[in-house]
Every structure is written in C-alpha cells, then in structure tokens.
CSV table of C-alpha atoms in Angstrom, one decimal:
chain,number,residue,atom,x,y,z
A,1,MET,CA,-49.6,-12.0,7.2
A,2,LYS,CA,-48.0,-8.8,8.4
A,3,ASN,CA,-51.4,-7.4,9.6
A,4,ASN,CA,-51.9,-10.5,11.8
A,5,ARG,CA,-48.8,-9.9,13.8
A,6,ILE,CA,-48.9,-8.2,17.2
A,7,SER,CA,-46.3,-5.8,18.4
A,8,LEU,CA,-43.8,-7.3,20.8
A,9,MET,CA,-44.1,-4.2,23.0
A,10,ILE,CA,-47.9,-4.8,23.4
A,11,ILE,CA,-47.4,-8.5,24.2
A,12,SER,CA,-44.7,-7.9,26.8
A,13,SER,CA,-46.5,-5.0,28.4
A,14,PHE,CA,-49.7,-7.1,28.6
A,15,ALA,CA,-47.7,-10.0,30.0
A,16,VAL,CA,-46.2,-7.9,32.8
A,17,PHE,CA,-49.6,-6.4,33.6
A,18,ALA,CA,-51.3,-9.8,33.5
A,19,ILE,CA,-48.8,-11.1,36.2
A,20,PHE,CA,-50.0,-8.5,38.6
A,21,VAL,CA,-53.7,-9.0,37.7
A,22,VAL,CA,-53.3,-12.7,38.4
A,23,TYR,CA,-51.6,-12.0,41.7
A,24,ILE,CA,-54.5,-9.7,42.7
A,25,ILE,CA,-57.1,-12.2,41.6
A,26,SER,CA,-55.3,-14.9,43.6
A,27,THR,CA,-55.3,-12.7,46.7
A,28,ILE,CA,-59.0,-12.0,46.3
A,29,LEU,CA,-59.8,-15.7,45.9
A,30,ILE,CA,-57.8,-16.6,49.0
A,31,GLY,CA,-59.7,-14.0,50.9
A,32,ILE,CA,-63.0,-15.2,49.7
A,33,VAL,CA,-62.1,-18.8,50.6
A,34,LEU,CA,-60.9,-17.8,54.0
A,35,THR,CA,-64.1,-15.9,54.6
A,36,TYR,CA,-66.4,-18.7,53.7
A,37,ILE,CA,-64.7,-21.3,55.7
A,38,GLY,CA,-65.2,-19.2,58.8
A,39,ALA,CA,-61.6,-18.2,59.3
A,40,PHE,CA,-62.8,-14.7,59.9
A,41,ASN,CA,-65.9,-13.6,61.8
A,42,GLN,CA,-68.6,-11.4,60.3
A,43,GLN,CA,-67.1,-8.3,61.8
A,44,ASN,CA,-63.8,-8.8,60.1
A,45,GLN,CA,-65.2,-9.5,56.6
A,46,ILE,CA,-65.7,-5.7,55.8
A,47,GLY,CA,-62.1,-5.0,57.0
A,48,LEU,CA,-60.8,-7.9,54.9
A,49,LEU,CA,-62.5,-6.6,51.7
A,50,ALA,CA,-61.2,-3.1,52.4
A,51,LEU,CA,-57.7,-4.6,52.9
A,52,ILE,CA,-58.0,-6.5,49.6
A,53,VAL,CA,-59.1,-3.4,47.7
A,54,MET,CA,-56.3,-1.2,49.3
A,55,PHE,CA,-53.8,-3.9,48.3
A,56,SER,CA,-55.0,-4.3,44.8
A,57,LEU,CA,-54.8,-0.6,43.8
A,58,PRO,CA,-51.1,-0.4,44.5
A,59,CYS,CA,-50.6,-3.6,42.6
A,60,ILE,CA,-52.4,-2.2,39.5
A,61,MET,CA,-50.3,1.0,39.8
A,62,MET,CA,-47.1,-1.0,39.9
A,63,GLY,CA,-48.2,-3.0,36.9
A,64,PHE,CA,-48.6,0.2,34.9
A,65,ILE,CA,-45.3,1.6,36.2
A,66,PHE,CA,-43.4,-1.5,35.4
A,67,SER,CA,-45.0,-1.7,31.9
A,68,TYR,CA,-44.0,1.9,31.3
A,69,ILE,CA,-40.4,1.4,32.4
A,70,ILE,CA,-39.9,-1.8,30.3
A,71,LYS,CA,-41.4,0.0,27.3
A,72,ARG,CA,-39.0,3.0,27.8
A,73,ILE,CA,-35.8,1.1,28.3
A,74,VAL,CA,-36.3,-2.0,26.1
A,75,PHE,CA,-38.9,-1.7,23.5
A,76,ILE,CA,-38.8,1.9,22.3
A,77,PRO,CA,-35.0,1.5,21.5
A,78,ILE,CA,-35.7,-1.7,19.6
A,79,ILE,CA,-38.5,0.0,17.6
A,80,LYS,CA,-36.2,2.9,16.7
A,81,ILE,CA,-33.5,0.4,15.6
A,82,SER,CA,-36.1,-1.4,13.5
A,83,GLN,CA,-37.3,1.9,11.9
A,84,ALA,CA,-33.7,2.8,11.2
A,85,THR,CA,-33.1,-0.6,9.6
A,86,GLN,CA,-36.0,0.2,7.2
A,87,GLU,CA,-34.2,3.4,6.2
A,88,VAL,CA,-31.0,1.5,5.5
A,89,SER,CA,-33.0,-0.9,3.3
A,90,HIS,CA,-34.1,2.1,1.2
A,91,GLY,CA,-30.5,3.2,0.8
A,92,ASN,CA,-30.1,5.7,3.6
A,93,PHE,CA,-26.7,4.9,5.0
A,94,ASP,CA,-26.3,8.2,7.0
A,95,ILE,CA,-28.9,7.3,9.6
A,96,ARG,CA,-27.7,6.7,13.2
A,97,VAL,CA,-29.5,5.5,16.3
A,98,GLU,CA,-29.1,6.6,20.0
A,99,GLU,CA,-26.5,4.6,21.8
A,100,ASN,CA,-27.2,5.9,25.3
A,101,ILE,CA,-29.3,2.9,26.3
A,102,MET,CA,-29.3,1.2,29.8
A,103,VAL,CA,-29.8,-2.4,28.5
A,104,LYS,CA,-26.4,-3.8,27.6
A,105,GLU,CA,-27.6,-6.0,24.7
A,106,ILE,CA,-29.6,-3.2,23.1
A,107,HIS,CA,-26.7,-0.8,23.6
A,108,ASP,CA,-24.4,-3.2,21.8
A,109,MET,CA,-27.1,-3.7,19.1
A,110,ALA,CA,-27.3,0.1,18.6
A,111,GLN,CA,-23.5,0.5,18.5
A,112,ASN,CA,-23.1,-2.4,16.0
A,113,PHE,CA,-25.9,-0.8,13.9
A,114,ASN,CA,-24.0,2.6,13.8
A,115,THR,CA,-20.8,0.8,12.9
A,116,MET,CA,-22.6,-1.0,10.1
A,117,THR,CA,-24.1,2.1,8.6
A,118,SER,CA,-20.8,3.9,8.8
A,119,GLN,CA,-19.0,1.1,7.0
A,120,LEU,CA,-21.9,0.9,4.4
A,121,ALA,CA,-21.7,4.7,3.8
A,122,GLY,CA,-18.0,4.4,3.2
A,123,MET,CA,-18.5,1.5,0.9
A,124,GLU,CA,-21.1,3.4,-1.0
A,125,ILE,CA,-18.7,6.3,-1.6
A,126,LEU,CA,-16.0,3.8,-2.6
A,127,ARG,CA,-18.4,2.1,-4.9
A,128,ASN,CA,-19.4,5.3,-6.7
A,129,ASP,CA,-15.8,6.4,-6.9
A,130,PHE,CA,-14.8,2.9,-8.2
A,131,ILE,CA,-17.5,3.0,-10.9
A,132,SER,CA,-16.5,6.5,-11.9
A,133,ASN,CA,-12.8,5.6,-12.2
A,134,VAL,CA,-13.5,2.3,-14.0
A,135,SER,CA,-15.7,4.2,-16.5
A,136,HIS,CA,-13.0,6.7,-17.1
A,137,GLU,CA,-10.2,4.1,-17.4
A,138,PHE,CA,-12.3,2.0,-19.8
A,139,LYS,CA,-13.5,5.0,-21.9
A,140,THR,CA,-10.0,6.2,-22.8
A,141,PRO,CA,-8.6,3.1,-24.5
A,142,LEU,CA,-12.1,2.3,-26.1
A,143,ALA,CA,-12.1,5.7,-27.6
A,144,ALA,CA,-8.6,5.3,-28.9
A,145,ILE,CA,-9.4,1.9,-30.4
A,146,GLU,CA,-12.6,3.3,-32.1
A,147,GLY,CA,-10.6,6.3,-33.5
A,148,TYR,CA,-7.7,4.3,-34.9
A,149,THR,CA,-10.1,1.6,-36.3
A,150,THR,CA,-11.9,4.5,-38.1
A,151,LEU,CA,-8.7,5.7,-39.5
A,152,LEU,CA,-7.9,2.2,-40.8
A,153,GLN,CA,-10.9,2.5,-43.1
A,154,THR,CA,-9.4,5.5,-44.9
A,155,LYS,CA,-8.8,4.8,-48.6
A,156,ASP,CA,-5.3,4.9,-50.0
A,157,LEU,CA,-3.7,4.6,-46.6
A,158,SER,CA,0.0,4.0,-46.6
A,159,GLU,CA,1.4,0.7,-45.2
A,160,GLU,CA,3.4,2.7,-42.6
A,161,ARG,CA,0.2,4.4,-41.3
A,162,LYS,CA,-1.6,1.1,-41.2
A,163,GLN,CA,1.1,-0.4,-39.0
A,164,PHE,CA,1.1,2.6,-36.8
A,165,TYR,CA,-2.7,2.6,-36.3
A,166,THR,CA,-2.7,-1.2,-35.8
A,167,SER,CA,0.1,-0.9,-33.1
A,168,LYS,CA,-2.0,1.7,-31.3
A,169,ILE,CA,-5.1,-0.6,-31.4
A,170,ILE,CA,-3.0,-3.5,-30.0
A,171,TYR,CA,-1.6,-1.3,-27.3
A,172,ASN,CA,-5.0,0.0,-26.1
A,173,THR,CA,-6.3,-3.5,-26.3
A,174,LYS,CA,-3.6,-4.6,-23.9
A,175,ARG,CA,-4.4,-1.7,-21.6
A,176,LEU,CA,-8.0,-2.9,-21.4
A,177,SER,CA,-6.9,-6.5,-20.8
A,178,GLU,CA,-4.5,-5.4,-18.0
A,179,LEU,CA,-7.1,-3.1,-16.5
A,180,THR,CA,-9.8,-5.9,-16.4
A,181,GLY,CA,-7.3,-8.4,-15.1
A,182,ASN,CA,-6.2,-6.1,-12.3
A,183,ILE,CA,-9.8,-5.3,-11.3
A,184,LEU,CA,-10.8,-9.0,-11.2
A,185,GLN,CA,-7.6,-9.8,-9.2
A,186,LEU,CA,-8.1,-7.1,-6.7
A,187,THR,CA,-11.8,-7.9,-6.3
A,188,ARG,CA,-10.9,-11.5,-5.6
A,189,LEU,CA,-8.2,-10.6,-3.1
A,190,GLU,CA,-10.5,-8.2,-1.3
A,191,ASN,CA,-12.9,-11.1,-0.5
A,192,GLN,CA,-12.2,-11.6,3.2
A,193,ASN,CA,-12.9,-15.3,3.0
A,194,ILE,CA,-10.0,-15.9,0.6
A,195,ASP,CA,-7.5,-18.5,1.8
A,196,ILE,CA,-4.3,-18.1,-0.2
A,197,THR,CA,-2.2,-21.2,-0.8
A,198,LYS,CA,1.4,-21.1,0.2
A,199,ASN,CA,4.5,-23.1,-0.7
A,200,VAL,CA,8.2,-22.7,-0.1
A,201,PHE,CA,10.2,-21.3,-2.9
A,202,SER,CA,13.4,-19.3,-3.6
A,203,LEU,CA,12.5,-15.6,-3.2
A,204,ASP,CA,15.8,-14.4,-4.6
A,205,GLU,CA,15.5,-16.5,-7.7
A,206,GLN,CA,11.9,-15.2,-8.2
A,207,ILE,CA,13.1,-11.6,-8.2
A,208,ARG,CA,15.9,-12.3,-10.6
A,209,GLN,CA,13.4,-13.9,-13.0
A,210,VAL,CA,11.2,-10.8,-12.8
A,211,ILE,CA,14.2,-8.6,-13.5
A,212,LEU,CA,14.9,-10.6,-16.6
A,213,LEU,CA,11.3,-10.1,-17.8
A,214,TYR,CA,12.1,-6.4,-18.1
A,215,GLU,CA,15.5,-6.9,-19.8
A,216,GLU,CA,14.5,-5.2,-23.0
A,217,GLN,CA,13.3,-2.1,-21.1
A,218,TRP,CA,16.4,-1.6,-19.0
A,219,ILE,CA,18.7,-2.2,-21.9
A,220,ASN,CA,16.8,0.2,-24.2
A,221,LYS,CA,16.9,2.9,-21.5
A,222,ASN,CA,20.6,2.1,-20.6
A,223,ILE,CA,19.6,1.8,-16.9
A,224,ASP,CA,22.3,0.7,-14.5
A,225,LEU,CA,21.0,-2.0,-12.1
A,226,HIS,CA,22.5,-2.6,-8.7
A,227,ILE,CA,21.3,-5.9,-7.4
A,228,HIS,CA,22.1,-7.6,-4.1
A,229,LEU,CA,19.9,-10.5,-3.1
A,230,ASP,CA,20.5,-12.8,-0.2
A,231,GLU,CA,19.6,-16.5,-0.8
A,232,ILE,CA,16.3,-16.8,0.9
A,233,ASN,CA,13.6,-19.5,0.8
A,234,TYR,CA,10.2,-18.2,1.6
A,235,ASN,CA,6.9,-19.7,2.5
A,236,GLY,CA,4.2,-17.7,0.6
A,237,ASN,CA,2.0,-17.6,-2.5
A,238,GLU,CA,4.5,-17.6,-5.3
A,239,GLU,CA,2.2,-16.3,-8.0
A,240,LEU,CA,0.9,-13.4,-6.0
A,241,LEU,CA,4.3,-12.3,-4.8
A,242,SER,CA,5.6,-12.4,-8.4
A,243,GLN,CA,3.0,-9.7,-9.2
A,244,VAL,CA,4.4,-7.6,-6.3
A,245,TRP,CA,7.9,-7.5,-7.8
A,246,GLN,CA,6.6,-7.0,-11.4
A,247,ASN,CA,4.6,-4.0,-10.3
A,248,LEU,CA,7.4,-2.4,-8.3
A,249,ILE,CA,10.3,-3.1,-10.7
A,250,GLY,CA,8.1,-2.2,-13.6
A,251,ASN,CA,7.3,1.2,-12.0
A,252,ALA,CA,10.9,1.8,-11.2
A,253,LEU,CA,11.8,1.3,-14.9
A,254,LYS,CA,8.8,3.3,-16.0
A,255,PHE,CA,9.6,6.4,-13.9
A,256,THR,CA,13.4,6.3,-14.4
A,257,ASP,CA,14.8,8.3,-17.2
A,258,ASN,CA,17.5,7.1,-19.7
A,259,ASP,CA,20.9,6.4,-18.2
A,260,GLY,CA,19.3,6.2,-14.7
A,261,MET,CA,20.0,3.8,-11.8
A,262,ILE,CA,17.9,1.2,-10.0
A,263,TRP,CA,18.8,-0.6,-6.7
A,264,ILE,CA,17.2,-3.9,-5.8
A,265,ASN,CA,18.3,-5.3,-2.4
A,266,MET,CA,17.1,-8.1,-0.2
A,267,ARG,CA,18.4,-9.3,3.1
A,268,GLN,CA,17.1,-11.4,6.0
A,269,GLU,CA,16.7,-9.6,9.3
A,270,LEU,CA,15.9,-11.1,12.7
A,271,ASP,CA,12.2,-11.7,12.3
A,272,SER,CA,11.5,-10.5,8.7
A,273,ILE,CA,12.8,-10.3,5.1
A,274,LYS,CA,13.5,-6.7,3.9
A,275,ILE,CA,13.4,-5.9,0.2
A,276,GLU,CA,14.3,-2.4,-1.1
A,277,ILE,CA,13.5,-1.3,-4.6
A,278,ALA,CA,14.9,2.3,-5.3
A,279,ASP,CA,15.4,4.5,-8.3
A,280,ASP,CA,16.7,7.9,-9.1
A,281,GLY,CA,13.7,8.8,-11.4
A,282,ILE,CA,11.1,11.6,-11.3
A,283,GLY,CA,10.0,10.9,-7.7
A,284,MET,CA,6.7,12.1,-6.2
A,285,ASN,CA,5.3,14.7,-3.9
A,286,GLU,CA,3.9,14.4,-0.4
A,287,GLU,CA,0.3,14.0,-1.6
A,288,THR,CA,1.1,11.3,-4.0
A,289,MET,CA,3.1,9.4,-1.4
A,290,ASN,CA,0.1,9.5,1.1
A,291,ARG,CA,-2.3,8.3,-1.6
A,292,ILE,CA,-0.1,6.0,-3.8
A,293,PHE,CA,-1.7,2.8,-2.5
A,294,GLU,CA,-5.3,3.9,-3.2
A,295,LYS,CA,-7.2,2.3,-6.0
A,296,PHE,CA,-7.1,4.2,-9.3
A,297,TYR,CA,-5.0,7.0,-7.8
A,298,GLN,CA,-2.4,8.3,-10.1
A,299,GLY,CA,0.0,11.0,-9.3
A,300,ASP,CA,0.6,11.7,-13.0
A,301,THR,CA,-2.9,12.9,-13.9
A,302,SER,CA,-1.9,13.4,-17.5
A,303,HIS,CA,-1.6,9.6,-17.9
A,304,SER,CA,1.5,10.3,-19.9
A,305,ARG,CA,3.1,7.5,-18.0
A,306,ASN,CA,1.1,4.4,-18.8
A,307,GLY,CA,-0.9,2.8,-15.9
A,308,ASN,CA,-4.3,2.5,-14.4
A,309,GLY,CA,-3.7,3.2,-10.7
A,310,LEU,CA,-4.4,-0.4,-9.6
A,311,GLY,CA,-0.9,-1.9,-9.5
A,312,LEU,CA,0.2,-0.5,-6.1
A,313,ALA,CA,-3.3,-1.1,-4.6
A,314,LEU,CA,-2.8,-4.8,-5.7
A,315,VAL,CA,0.7,-4.9,-4.2
A,316,LYS,CA,-0.6,-3.6,-0.8
A,317,LYS,CA,-3.4,-6.1,-0.7
A,318,ILE,CA,-1.0,-9.1,-1.6
A,319,LEU,CA,1.4,-8.0,1.2
A,320,ASP,CA,-1.5,-7.6,3.6
A,321,LEU,CA,-2.5,-11.2,2.9
A,322,HIS,CA,1.1,-12.2,3.7
A,323,GLN,CA,1.0,-10.1,6.9
A,324,GLY,CA,3.7,-7.9,5.3
A,325,SER,CA,4.1,-4.2,5.0
A,326,ILE,CA,5.3,-1.6,2.4
A,327,GLU,CA,6.5,1.9,2.9
A,328,VAL,CA,7.6,4.5,0.4
A,329,SER,CA,9.8,7.6,0.6
A,330,SER,CA,10.4,9.9,-2.3
A,331,LYS,CA,11.4,13.4,-3.4
A,332,ILE,CA,10.6,15.1,-6.6
A,333,ASN,CA,13.4,14.5,-9.3
A,334,GLU,CA,15.4,12.6,-6.7
A,335,GLY,CA,13.7,9.2,-7.1
A,336,SER,CA,11.6,6.8,-4.9
A,337,THR,CA,12.4,4.0,-2.5
A,338,PHE,CA,9.9,1.2,-1.7
A,339,ILE,CA,10.7,-0.9,1.4
A,340,ILE,CA,8.9,-4.2,1.7
A,341,LYS,CA,8.9,-6.4,4.8
A,342,LEU,CA,7.7,-10.0,4.9
A,343,PRO,CA,7.5,-11.8,8.2
A,344,ILE,CA,9.4,-15.0,8.7
A,345,SER,CA,7.0,-17.8,9.5
C-alpha cells in the first residue's frame, strides 16, 4: 500500500494552488455572466477580458509563491524529521535535525526529536557498558566454580581439600545469586512506572535489626560500634529501606580493618531525618567518591574486597524513590562517611 500513498507536501501544495485557481475561475464566470446579461456594453467587453487576464496572472503567481513558502517552512522540515526517524529505526542515534524552524509546533517536534536521540544514544552507551560489566561479573564466579568443580574430581583428594573447594563453590554461587538479585532489583526499580508501597514503621528499630544481622562480622573483627538512634517512626517502604542499611553498614564493616570503629547516628531535623554511617577504614579517593553510585563501578579494581558494584547504585535508586538524598565524604586511610536524608512526609 506504500506506493499508493501521496506525499502530504504535494497534496497541500495542490490544495493551496487549487484555491487560487477556483478563485480565478469564479472571477471569469462572473465576468462572463455579467457580459451576457448586458451589464456591459460591447465596447467594454474587451476591456473586461483584459482585466480578467491581468487579474488572473498575479493570482497564479501568488499561488506558486504561497505553495513554495508553505513547502519551505512546513513540509521540508517534516520530511527531514521523517528521514531522520528512519535513521533512528536503523540504530543511528547520533543523528540530529535542524531546530531553527519558524513554525512553533515543528520546532518543538525537532527539539523533542533531538532530545530523544540524545537520550537513546546515552542509553545505548549505558546498555553496552552494562552488558560488558555483567558479562565480566558473571564470568569471574563461573570460572571459579568450574575450576573448583574440576579439582573436586581429582582422585585421592583429602577431605580437607574437598571441604575447601566446596566452600569456594558455595561462595561463588552466592556471589552469582547476589549479582542476579541486585540486577533484577535495580532493573525493577528503574522502571519509571513503579509505585512503591509505603507503611509506617520504626526506623530506629529497623537499623538495629540490620546491625544485629552483621553481629558475627563486627565481633570477629573486634570493631567498636558507636550507635545513637533517635526513636523515629517513618512512612516508607520497609523492605527497600532495609536494603539501604544492609548495603551501607555491610560496606562499613567490609572496608574497616580489625579493631576499627564505626559510627551509626540518626536524628530528626526540622523537615528531614538525617542518618550518618561512618567508619575509620580504608577510605576512597576523589574519583571513587565521584563515581561511587554508578552501576558496576568499583574503586577497588582488584576485587579483593567482595562486591559487584551494584549495592550503592541500588541504595541511590531506593532513596530517590523516597525523595531522599545521599552524600559521601572520604579520605584515603581515614575512613568514609555517608550522610542520608529522608524527607518527613
């Protein structure tokens, strides 16, 4: 059916031109009628016909001029946007269209088109980076599982070595499970149509429960905890906020050496709740602080400290959904401080 369609530019140009042609024909017919009913004498008929011809030529010229103007300011920009859209459909997200257009609606269309292609280009880069990072993060534990499984098939393997290899397989399986869970959770939260459910719960009690989850870790590392939590009831998503505290407190324990200190404070301010989680651990440099909330970014590129670079990105997204904020300050070998603010509804 595509070949049966007529260009909108041709239809509209013909319509404008037809209006002037109809006007000319109407003028001629009126003149003829007036001539035959004797409104003009024989002497004036030649002058009338000349007048009609003289009037018709400018009308025809005006028809051509108006058609050309409409084509230039309306239909050529639309055609260019249509052609650019075809380029986008073929995966070219770098294409842009001219925005200097007189017609407001078409100008807005061109502007929105350029905004769309810019966002699509950014999403394409993010998607490629995402796939690259996911592939890397999956490849490492899978390779470890394959290697230790192969070693388990060795004959005359001691019970001690069997237990060691089995523990490594379990550990890397948990890493895969955590990575998959974080990716699914982050993908779900990044859906702009998501509507999180909220309920009122004790925020201070929730943080205490999270601290107790890590009891074995802070006892084994002999970490000194300084905790001060005001009694606060908060209206939010209890499950999601629990993940925030698990990630931040878990990181503080992970990056704090033995016999270190961690501070966890929460107080209610005028229009918000302020939570501070600080440690005297290894800290981070300026570049890491600037990129710490990016997906898959890890300041420790050696991966010697377990993680997949999704925890803090998840934290940031959850706080965004609660209209909250998070900031970080840190110095190498002096520790890090995360400051979270949640608005009071």
